[in-house]
Amino acid sequence: MDDNTGSGADSLDDKSGNNNHADLNNMDDSNWRPGVMGSGLVFDGSAENATVNPATTFHNMASFTLSTWVYPRSDGPSGIGRIISKGNWSFYVSDSGSTGDLGFYRVTSGTEVRAEAADNSLPANTWSHVAVTWDGTLTAST
Protein backbone atom coordinates (compact mmCIF):
# COMPACT_ATOMS: atom_id res chain seq x y z
CA MET A 1 0.00 0.00 0.00
CA ASP A 2 3.01 2.30 -0.04
CA ASP A 3 2.90 3.13 -3.74
CA ASN A 4 0.86 6.31 -3.16
CA THR A 5 -1.74 5.21 -5.72
CA GLY A 6 -4.06 2.35 -6.49
CA SER A 7 -5.39 1.23 -9.86
CA GLY A 8 -6.96 4.65 -9.97
CA ALA A 9 -8.27 7.20 -7.48
CA ASP A 10 -10.90 4.70 -6.36
CA SER A 11 -8.96 1.49 -5.67
CA LEU A 12 -6.05 0.02 -3.74
CA ASP A 13 -3.91 -2.77 -5.14
CA ASP A 14 -3.27 -5.95 -3.14
CA LYS A 15 0.45 -6.69 -3.34
CA SER A 16 0.11 -10.16 -1.74
CA GLY A 17 -0.73 -11.90 -4.99
CA ASN A 18 -4.19 -12.93 -3.71
CA ASN A 19 -5.98 -10.27 -5.81
CA ASN A 20 -7.92 -8.93 -2.83
CA HIS A 21 -7.93 -5.39 -4.18
CA ALA A 22 -9.85 -2.77 -2.20
CA ASP A 23 -12.33 -0.14 -3.32
CA LEU A 24 -11.62 3.28 -1.81
CA ASN A 25 -14.89 4.92 -0.86
CA ASN A 26 -15.29 8.72 -0.68
CA MET A 27 -11.54 9.19 -1.13
CA ASP A 28 -9.20 10.73 -3.70
CA ASP A 29 -5.48 11.34 -4.16
CA SER A 30 -5.49 13.94 -1.35
CA ASN A 31 -5.98 11.08 1.17
CA TRP A 32 -2.44 9.78 0.50
CA ARG A 33 0.10 11.04 3.06
CA PRO A 34 3.64 10.14 4.11
CA GLY A 35 3.60 7.10 6.40
CA VAL A 36 6.09 5.20 8.49
CA MET A 37 7.31 3.21 5.48
CA GLY A 38 6.33 4.87 2.22
CA SER A 39 2.81 6.26 2.04
CA GLY A 40 -0.45 5.67 3.84
CA LEU A 41 -4.08 6.69 3.66
CA VAL A 42 -5.87 9.20 5.88
CA PHE A 43 -9.45 8.19 6.79
CA ASP A 44 -11.94 10.68 8.21
CA GLY A 45 -13.48 8.10 10.57
CA SER A 46 -16.89 8.46 9.01
CA ALA A 47 -17.56 8.12 5.29
CA GLU A 48 -14.05 7.28 4.05
CA ASN A 49 -13.11 3.60 4.03
CA ALA A 50 -11.53 0.82 2.00
CA THR A 51 -13.68 -2.22 1.19
CA VAL A 52 -12.38 -5.59 0.05
CA ASN A 53 -15.08 -7.58 -1.71
CA PRO A 54 -15.86 -10.98 -0.20
CA ALA A 55 -13.11 -13.39 -1.20
CA THR A 56 -12.60 -17.04 -0.39
CA THR A 57 -9.29 -16.17 1.30
CA PHE A 58 -11.33 -14.40 4.02
CA HIS A 59 -14.08 -16.99 4.48
CA ASN A 60 -14.19 -19.22 7.57
CA MET A 61 -10.78 -18.23 8.87
CA ALA A 62 -10.11 -20.59 11.78
CA SER A 63 -7.37 -18.35 13.13
CA PHE A 64 -5.54 -15.24 11.98
CA THR A 65 -3.15 -12.43 12.80
CA LEU A 66 -3.82 -8.86 11.66
CA SER A 67 -1.26 -6.09 11.84
CA THR A 68 -1.00 -2.56 10.54
CA TRP A 69 0.43 0.88 11.25
CA VAL A 70 -2.10 3.42 12.56
CA TYR A 71 -2.02 7.13 13.38
CA PRO A 72 -5.26 7.68 15.31
CA ARG A 73 -6.39 11.27 15.61
CA SER A 74 -9.38 10.30 17.77
CA ASP A 75 -11.33 7.25 18.91
CA GLY A 76 -13.65 7.56 15.93
CA PRO A 77 -17.37 8.31 15.67
CA SER A 78 -19.32 7.48 18.83
CA GLY A 79 -16.06 6.51 20.58
CA ILE A 80 -15.29 3.44 18.44
CA GLY A 81 -12.94 3.55 15.47
CA ARG A 82 -12.69 0.36 13.44
CA ILE A 83 -9.17 -0.38 12.27
CA ILE A 84 -10.09 -3.57 10.40
CA SER A 85 -13.43 -5.39 10.48
CA LYS A 86 -15.32 -8.12 8.69
CA GLY A 87 -18.85 -9.31 9.41
CA ASN A 88 -18.63 -10.93 12.84
CA TRP A 89 -15.28 -9.53 14.05
CA SER A 90 -13.59 -6.15 14.50
CA PHE A 91 -10.16 -4.79 15.52
CA TYR A 92 -10.74 -1.31 16.92
CA VAL A 93 -9.69 1.67 19.00
CA SER A 94 -12.23 2.94 21.52
CA ASP A 95 -12.83 5.14 24.52
CA SER A 96 -14.68 2.43 26.48
CA GLY A 97 -12.38 2.72 29.50
CA SER A 98 -10.33 5.72 28.51
CA THR A 99 -9.15 7.27 25.29
CA GLY A 100 -6.94 5.04 23.17
CA ASP A 101 -8.08 1.57 24.21
CA LEU A 102 -7.18 -1.07 21.64
CA GLY A 103 -9.51 -4.04 21.35
CA PHE A 104 -10.79 -7.02 19.39
CA TYR A 105 -14.12 -8.82 19.38
CA ARG A 106 -15.65 -11.74 17.54
CA VAL A 107 -19.12 -13.24 17.71
CA THR A 108 -19.44 -16.93 16.83
CA SER A 109 -22.71 -18.86 17.18
CA GLY A 110 -24.01 -16.20 19.56
CA THR A 111 -20.91 -16.30 21.81
CA GLU A 112 -18.98 -13.04 22.05
CA VAL A 113 -15.23 -13.01 22.55
CA ARG A 114 -13.80 -9.62 23.54
CA ALA A 115 -10.35 -8.50 24.65
CA GLU A 116 -9.01 -5.01 25.26
CA ALA A 117 -5.46 -3.90 25.93
CA ALA A 118 -4.56 -1.72 28.88
CA ASP A 119 -6.09 1.76 29.07
CA ASN A 120 -4.39 4.38 26.93
CA SER A 121 -2.46 1.71 25.04
CA LEU A 122 -2.79 3.56 21.73
CA PRO A 123 -1.62 7.19 21.87
CA ALA A 124 -3.30 9.80 19.68
CA ASN A 125 -1.37 11.62 16.94
CA THR A 126 1.47 9.09 17.01
CA TRP A 127 2.35 6.24 14.64
CA SER A 128 1.89 2.87 16.33
CA HIS A 129 2.23 -0.66 14.98
CA VAL A 130 -0.72 -2.72 16.21
CA ALA A 131 -1.48 -6.43 15.89
CA VAL A 132 -4.06 -8.91 17.07
CA THR A 133 -3.92 -12.71 16.92
CA TRP A 134 -7.02 -14.89 17.24
CA ASP A 135 -6.41 -18.61 17.73
CA GLY A 136 -9.94 -19.70 16.84
CA THR A 137 -11.09 -20.43 20.38
CA LEU A 138 -14.00 -18.79 22.19
CA THR A 139 -11.85 -17.50 25.05
CA ALA A 140 -9.92 -14.25 25.15
CA SER A 141 -6.95 -12.79 26.96
CA THR A 142 -4.98 -9.57 26.64
XYZ file of N, CA, C and O in Angstrom:
568
model
N 0.822 -1.191 0.000
C 0.000 0.000 0.000
C 0.866 1.255 0.000
O 0.382 2.331 0.144
N 2.152 1.123 -0.134
C 3.012 2.296 -0.035
C 3.345 2.920 -1.385
O 4.265 3.702 -1.498
N 2.572 2.596 -2.417
C 2.897 3.131 -3.740
C 2.260 4.480 -4.025
O 2.469 5.060 -5.072
N 1.482 5.000 -3.072
C 0.856 6.314 -3.165
C -0.250 6.391 -4.211
O -0.756 7.452 -4.510
N -0.613 5.265 -4.788
C -1.740 5.209 -5.716
C -2.310 3.804 -5.703
O -1.680 2.870 -5.218
N -3.490 3.668 -6.275
C -4.061 2.346 -6.494
C -4.158 2.146 -7.992
O -3.367 2.684 -8.755
N -5.164 1.397 -8.428
C -5.385 1.226 -9.862
C -6.025 2.470 -10.446
O -6.264 2.563 -11.629
N -6.327 3.394 -9.615
C -6.957 4.655 -9.974
C -7.269 5.337 -8.661
O -6.902 4.848 -7.601
N -7.958 6.470 -8.703
C -8.266 7.197 -7.478
C -9.256 6.454 -6.598
O -9.462 6.827 -5.458
N -9.849 5.376 -7.120
C -10.897 4.704 -6.355
C -10.567 3.269 -5.970
O -11.440 2.505 -5.586
N -9.297 2.861 -6.038
C -8.963 1.491 -5.673
C -7.573 1.395 -5.058
O -6.758 2.307 -5.174
N -7.315 0.283 -4.404
C -6.049 0.024 -3.736
C -5.606 -1.376 -4.138
O -6.365 -2.331 -4.014
N -4.398 -1.486 -4.648
C -3.908 -2.766 -5.142
C -3.391 -3.650 -4.017
O -2.658 -3.190 -3.147
N -3.766 -4.933 -4.057
C -3.269 -5.946 -3.137
C -1.942 -6.460 -3.667
O -1.873 -7.003 -4.766
N -0.885 -6.279 -2.901
C 0.451 -6.690 -3.340
C 0.778 -8.125 -2.919
O 1.846 -8.625 -3.196
N -0.152 -8.815 -2.242
C 0.115 -10.163 -1.736
C 0.057 -11.228 -2.818
O 0.518 -12.343 -2.602
N -0.546 -10.903 -3.957
C -0.728 -11.896 -4.990
C -2.064 -12.616 -4.912
O -2.385 -13.446 -5.748
N -2.879 -12.291 -3.880
C -4.189 -12.931 -3.715
C -5.313 -12.197 -4.432
O -6.463 -12.619 -4.372
N -4.997 -11.074 -5.071
C -5.983 -10.272 -5.813
C -7.154 -9.799 -4.963
O -8.278 -9.703 -5.440
N -6.890 -9.492 -3.702
C -7.922 -8.928 -2.826
C -7.814 -7.405 -2.851
O -7.529 -6.760 -1.856
N -8.023 -6.830 -4.016
C -7.932 -5.386 -4.179
C -9.082 -4.709 -3.427
O -10.149 -5.289 -3.264
N -8.839 -3.497 -2.974
C -9.847 -2.773 -2.200
C -10.414 -1.614 -2.995
O -9.701 -0.977 -3.774
N -11.693 -1.343 -2.782
C -12.325 -0.143 -3.320
C -12.187 0.951 -2.282
O -12.478 0.746 -1.105
N -11.710 2.124 -2.700
C -11.618 3.280 -1.811
C -12.906 4.073 -1.954
O -13.256 4.496 -3.051
N -13.600 4.254 -0.850
C -14.895 4.918 -0.862
C -14.800 6.330 -0.297
O -14.268 6.530 0.792
N -15.278 7.295 -1.074
C -15.290 8.715 -0.681
C -13.885 9.252 -0.463
O -13.650 10.052 0.432
N -12.926 8.778 -1.268
C -11.536 9.191 -1.131
C -10.987 9.592 -2.490
O -11.524 9.215 -3.524
N -9.892 10.371 -2.459
C -9.197 10.734 -3.698
C -7.707 10.815 -3.397
O -7.265 10.441 -2.308
N -6.931 11.302 -4.339
C -5.476 11.344 -4.161
C -5.031 12.179 -2.963
O -3.939 11.987 -2.438
N -5.866 13.109 -2.494
C -5.487 13.936 -1.346
C -5.446 13.134 -0.046
O -4.910 13.605 0.953
N -6.007 11.913 -0.031
C -5.983 11.077 1.165
C -4.630 10.395 1.378
O -4.373 9.865 2.447
N -3.764 10.376 0.358
C -2.441 9.781 0.498
C -1.516 10.736 1.239
O -1.433 11.913 0.913
N -0.824 10.239 2.259
C 0.098 11.043 3.056
C 1.354 10.227 3.345
O 1.328 9.000 3.288
N 2.438 10.888 3.714
C 3.635 10.142 4.114
C 3.317 9.258 5.319
O 2.607 9.677 6.236
N 3.827 8.035 5.300
C 3.603 7.096 6.395
C 4.906 6.721 7.052
O 5.932 7.369 6.853
N 4.889 5.677 7.820
C 6.094 5.195 8.487
C 7.055 4.608 7.468
O 8.251 4.851 7.502
N 6.516 3.810 6.556
C 7.306 3.209 5.480
C 6.583 3.513 4.183
O 5.585 2.881 3.866
N 7.019 4.487 3.444
C 6.330 4.871 2.216
C 5.140 5.758 2.514
O 5.240 6.676 3.314
N 4.012 5.446 1.890
C 2.814 6.264 2.037
C 1.704 5.513 2.733
O 1.732 4.289 2.835
N 0.720 6.249 3.205
C -0.451 5.668 3.837
C -1.676 6.471 3.480
O -1.597 7.498 2.790
N -2.814 6.010 3.927
C -4.076 6.693 3.664
C -4.618 7.334 4.927
O -4.522 6.761 6.011
N -5.202 8.508 4.793
C -5.870 9.198 5.885
C -7.367 8.957 5.727
O -7.932 9.219 4.662
N -8.001 8.429 6.777
C -9.449 8.191 6.786
C -10.096 9.185 7.734
O -9.556 9.475 8.803
N -11.278 9.681 7.378
C -11.938 10.683 8.212
C -12.701 10.072 9.382
O -13.231 10.782 10.215
N -12.779 8.744 9.466
C -13.479 8.101 10.571
C -14.974 8.032 10.382
O -15.702 7.588 11.254
N -15.454 8.453 9.241
C -16.889 8.462 9.013
C -17.208 7.822 7.674
O -17.485 6.644 7.584
N -17.140 8.612 6.604
C -17.559 8.117 5.288
C -16.427 7.492 4.484
O -16.669 6.727 3.568
N -15.180 7.801 4.824
C -14.051 7.280 4.051
C -13.653 5.897 4.567
O -13.485 5.697 5.767
N -13.522 4.946 3.640
C -13.108 3.604 4.025
C -12.602 2.855 2.811
O -12.771 3.294 1.680
N -11.975 1.727 3.060
C -11.532 0.822 2.004
C -12.282 -0.487 2.191
O -12.330 -1.030 3.293
N -12.873 -1.002 1.126
C -13.676 -2.217 1.193
C -13.088 -3.273 0.281
O -12.856 -3.014 -0.903
N -12.823 -4.447 0.841
C -12.384 -5.591 0.045
C -13.607 -6.465 -0.170
O -14.280 -6.856 0.788
N -13.919 -6.740 -1.415
C -15.077 -7.578 -1.709
C -14.882 -8.968 -1.130
O -13.755 -9.429 -0.988
N -15.980 -9.633 -0.777
C -15.856 -10.981 -0.200
C -14.997 -11.880 -1.091
O -15.201 -11.961 -2.294
N -14.017 -12.502 -0.477
C -13.113 -13.386 -1.204
C -12.948 -14.674 -0.408
O -12.998 -14.658 0.824
N -12.738 -15.757 -1.081
C -12.596 -17.040 -0.391
C -11.432 -17.045 0.584
O -11.458 -17.774 1.568
N -10.416 -16.217 0.365
C -9.290 -16.169 1.302
C -9.709 -15.631 2.672
O -8.998 -15.842 3.650
N -10.851 -14.949 2.748
C -11.326 -14.396 4.020
C -12.484 -15.183 4.620
O -12.986 -14.838 5.676
N -12.941 -16.227 3.988
C -14.079 -16.991 4.483
C -13.621 -18.034 5.505
O -12.629 -18.715 5.307
N -14.390 -18.162 6.571
C -14.188 -19.220 7.570
C -12.748 -19.337 8.046
O -12.202 -20.432 8.152
N -12.155 -18.212 8.366
C -10.782 -18.234 8.869
C -10.785 -18.806 10.283
O -11.391 -18.244 11.185
N -10.135 -19.937 10.474
C -10.113 -20.591 11.778
C -9.255 -19.818 12.773
O -9.528 -19.813 13.970
N -8.221 -19.184 12.298
C -7.366 -18.348 13.131
C -6.689 -17.335 12.212
O -6.623 -17.538 11.009
N -6.214 -16.241 12.789
C -5.539 -15.237 11.980
C -4.773 -14.256 12.840
O -5.004 -14.151 14.043
N -3.859 -13.555 12.200
C -3.154 -12.428 12.797
C -3.330 -11.245 11.859
O -3.159 -11.378 10.652
N -3.683 -10.104 12.413
C -3.819 -8.861 11.661
C -2.817 -7.867 12.228
O -2.663 -7.769 13.444
N -2.154 -7.138 11.356
C -1.257 -6.091 11.838
C -1.259 -4.934 10.853
O -1.460 -5.127 9.657
N -1.029 -3.751 11.373
C -0.999 -2.556 10.541
C -0.374 -1.410 11.331
O -0.243 -1.473 12.557
N 0.012 -0.374 10.631
C 0.430 0.880 11.254
C -0.791 1.791 11.310
O -1.543 1.867 10.340
N -0.987 2.478 12.428
C -2.101 3.424 12.563
C -1.595 4.730 13.160
O -0.597 4.759 13.875
N -2.294 5.796 12.840
C -2.019 7.128 13.375
C -3.379 7.708 13.790
O -3.966 8.512 13.086
N -3.920 7.232 14.921
C -5.262 7.682 15.307
C -5.269 9.137 15.757
O -4.436 9.552 16.553
N -6.204 9.885 15.202
C -6.387 11.273 15.610
C -7.487 11.397 16.647
O -7.620 12.405 17.309
N -8.307 10.348 16.772
C -9.383 10.296 17.768
C -9.799 8.840 17.916
O -9.223 7.953 17.282
N -10.797 8.602 18.734
C -11.326 7.251 18.911
C -12.432 6.942 17.912
O -13.096 5.919 18.021
N -12.649 7.815 16.952
C -13.654 7.557 15.928
C -15.041 8.015 16.333
O -15.276 8.443 17.457
N -15.988 7.888 15.387
C -17.370 8.311 15.670
C -17.955 7.489 16.805
O -17.742 6.283 16.893
N -18.661 8.135 17.691
C -19.317 7.479 18.835
C -18.327 6.731 19.718
O -18.692 5.786 20.413
N -17.051 7.110 19.687
C -16.060 6.514 20.575
C -15.540 5.154 20.152
O -14.873 4.485 20.935
N -15.838 4.705 18.924
C -15.295 3.439 18.442
C -14.804 3.639 17.020
O -15.577 3.988 16.131
N -13.520 3.417 16.796
C -12.943 3.548 15.474
C -12.454 2.193 14.990
O -11.526 1.632 15.565
N -13.104 1.659 13.969
C -12.689 0.362 13.440
C -11.377 0.512 12.675
O -11.246 1.366 11.821
N -10.423 -0.338 13.004
C -9.170 -0.377 12.270
C -9.339 -1.343 11.104
O -9.083 -1.006 9.960
N -9.778 -2.554 11.400
C -10.086 -3.573 10.396
C -11.299 -4.340 10.906
O -11.353 -4.701 12.082
N -12.285 -4.589 10.047
C -13.426 -5.385 10.485
C -13.985 -6.193 9.326
O -13.791 -5.857 8.163
N -14.678 -7.262 9.678
C -15.322 -8.116 8.687
C -16.474 -8.843 9.367
O -16.254 -9.650 10.251
N -17.684 -8.565 8.937
C -18.851 -9.312 9.414
C -18.926 -9.471 10.916
O -19.327 -8.571 11.623
N -18.452 -10.615 11.420
C -18.626 -10.926 12.838
C -17.388 -10.658 13.703
O -17.304 -11.121 14.824
N -16.405 -9.908 13.214
C -15.283 -9.527 14.054
C -14.799 -8.115 13.724
O -15.033 -7.607 12.642
N -14.102 -7.499 14.696
C -13.588 -6.151 14.501
C -12.359 -5.925 15.377
O -12.308 -6.365 16.528
N -11.365 -5.255 14.828
C -10.156 -4.794 15.523
C -10.338 -3.291 15.596
O -10.540 -2.640 14.577
N -10.291 -2.694 16.780
C -10.735 -1.307 16.916
C -9.963 -0.539 17.981
O -9.282 -1.111 18.818
N -10.130 0.779 17.943
C -9.691 1.671 19.003
C -10.963 2.278 19.581
O -11.908 2.574 18.855
N -11.010 2.413 20.909
C -12.234 2.939 21.518
C -11.916 3.784 22.741
O -10.790 3.843 23.209
N -12.956 4.398 23.271
C -12.832 5.138 24.525
C -13.681 4.467 25.598
O -14.204 5.106 26.483
N -13.808 3.134 25.546
C -14.680 2.426 26.480
C -14.194 2.538 27.921
O -14.989 2.610 28.836
N -12.897 2.534 28.149
C -12.378 2.716 29.496
C -11.743 4.088 29.610
O -11.956 4.826 30.546
N -10.942 4.406 28.626
C -10.332 5.722 28.510
C -9.896 5.861 27.054
O -9.925 4.909 26.296
N -9.529 7.038 26.680
C -9.151 7.272 25.291
C -7.975 6.397 24.900
O -7.033 6.230 25.658
N -8.044 5.808 23.703
C -6.939 5.043 23.168
C -6.909 3.579 23.545
O -5.866 2.948 23.503
N -8.045 3.000 23.930
C -8.082 1.568 24.215
C -8.074 0.800 22.899
O -8.792 1.140 21.968
N -7.284 -0.236 22.821
C -7.176 -1.068 21.640
C -7.880 -2.385 21.946
O -7.653 -2.988 22.988
N -8.766 -2.830 21.055
C -9.514 -4.041 21.353
C -9.833 -4.879 20.135
O -9.606 -4.489 18.991
N -10.371 -6.071 20.411
C -10.788 -7.021 19.388
C -12.028 -7.735 19.896
O -12.127 -8.057 21.090
N -13.000 -7.954 19.015
C -14.123 -8.817 19.382
C -14.514 -9.683 18.203
O -14.264 -9.351 17.052
N -15.119 -10.821 18.547
C -15.649 -11.741 17.542
C -16.890 -12.391 18.130
O -16.917 -12.749 19.297
N -17.909 -12.547 17.306
C -19.124 -13.244 17.712
C -19.229 -14.499 16.859
O -19.187 -14.438 15.638
N -19.312 -15.649 17.515
C -19.441 -16.935 16.832
C -20.571 -17.718 17.471
O -20.554 -17.957 18.685
N -21.559 -18.088 16.690
C -22.712 -18.860 17.179
C -23.311 -18.242 18.437
O -23.637 -18.931 19.396
N -23.407 -16.912 18.445
C -24.015 -16.205 19.562
C -23.095 -15.970 20.744
O -23.475 -15.326 21.710
N -21.875 -16.490 20.726
C -20.915 -16.296 21.810
C -19.970 -15.166 21.424
O -19.357 -15.196 20.360
N -19.856 -14.178 22.308
C -18.983 -13.037 22.049
C -17.648 -13.220 22.743
O -17.588 -13.573 23.916
N -16.581 -13.007 22.008
C -15.229 -13.006 22.550
C -14.730 -11.575 22.436
O -14.788 -10.976 21.369
N -14.271 -11.008 23.555
C -13.802 -9.616 23.538
C -12.545 -9.508 24.393
O -12.485 -10.066 25.482
N -11.568 -8.765 23.889
C -10.347 -8.498 24.649
C -9.932 -7.064 24.374
O -10.022 -6.591 23.247
N -9.516 -6.360 25.419
C -9.009 -5.005 25.258
C -7.673 -4.884 25.964
O -7.483 -5.444 27.038
N -6.766 -4.155 25.335
C -5.458 -3.901 25.925
C -5.609 -2.904 27.071
O -6.692 -2.364 27.304
N -4.537 -2.653 27.757
C -4.558 -1.721 28.884
C -5.034 -0.343 28.435
O -4.878 0.040 27.277
N -5.632 0.401 29.372
C -6.088 1.758 29.072
C -4.961 2.591 28.484
O -3.801 2.440 28.861
N -5.334 3.463 27.568
C -4.392 4.382 26.927
C -3.264 3.676 26.198
O -2.163 4.196 26.081
N -3.513 2.471 25.698
C -2.460 1.710 25.038
C -2.139 2.216 23.636
O -1.119 1.856 23.075
N -3.004 3.046 23.081
C -2.794 3.564 21.732
C -2.826 5.087 21.777
O -3.886 5.687 21.844
N -1.655 5.730 21.757
C -1.621 7.190 21.866
C -2.141 7.878 20.607
O -1.946 7.395 19.496
N -2.795 9.002 20.802
C -3.297 9.803 19.678
C -2.149 10.559 19.020
O -1.141 10.875 19.664
N -2.316 10.821 17.719
C -1.370 11.621 16.943
C 0.059 11.090 16.980
O 1.023 11.854 16.986
N 0.173 9.769 16.995
C 1.467 9.088 17.009
C 1.344 7.819 16.184
O 0.340 7.113 16.280
N 2.355 7.497 15.387
C 2.350 6.243 14.642
C 2.577 5.098 15.615
O 3.490 5.135 16.439
N 1.748 4.082 15.518
C 1.893 2.865 16.330
C 1.672 1.648 15.446
O 0.795 1.653 14.577
N 2.461 0.616 15.666
C 2.231 -0.657 14.976
C 1.353 -1.488 15.897
O 1.681 -1.684 17.065
N 0.215 -1.949 15.401
C -0.722 -2.723 16.208
C -0.945 -4.082 15.560
O -0.856 -4.226 14.344
N -1.222 -5.071 16.389
C -1.475 -6.426 15.889
C -2.428 -7.136 16.831
O -2.468 -6.856 18.028
N -3.199 -8.045 16.283
C -4.060 -8.915 17.075
C -3.957 -10.317 16.480
O -3.864 -10.481 15.266
N -3.928 -11.318 17.348
C -3.923 -12.714 16.921
C -5.119 -13.395 17.559
O -5.335 -13.270 18.769
N -5.895 -14.093 16.744
C -7.017 -14.885 17.244
C -6.722 -16.332 16.912
O -6.435 -16.669 15.753
N -6.775 -17.199 17.928
C -6.408 -18.609 17.730
C -7.590 -19.508 17.389
O -7.442 -20.720 17.271
N -8.776 -18.921 17.230
C -9.942 -19.695 16.836
C -10.772 -20.204 18.000
O -11.818 -20.796 17.790
N -10.321 -19.967 19.236
C -11.089 -20.435 20.383
C -12.072 -19.362 20.828
O -11.980 -18.205 20.429
N -12.997 -19.736 21.695
C -13.998 -18.795 22.194
C -13.635 -18.265 23.561
O -14.483 -17.959 24.379
N -12.340 -18.134 23.836
C -11.853 -17.495 25.052
C -10.950 -16.351 24.620
O -10.443 -16.333 23.498
N -10.742 -15.408 25.506
C -9.919 -14.252 25.152
C -8.998 -13.896 26.308
O -9.311 -14.128 27.472
N -7.853 -13.336 25.965
C -6.947 -12.790 26.958
C -6.243 -11.606 26.326
O -6.227 -11.448 25.115
N -5.668 -10.753 27.158
C -4.981 -9.568 26.640
C -3.496 -9.730 26.751
O -2.998 -10.564 27.460
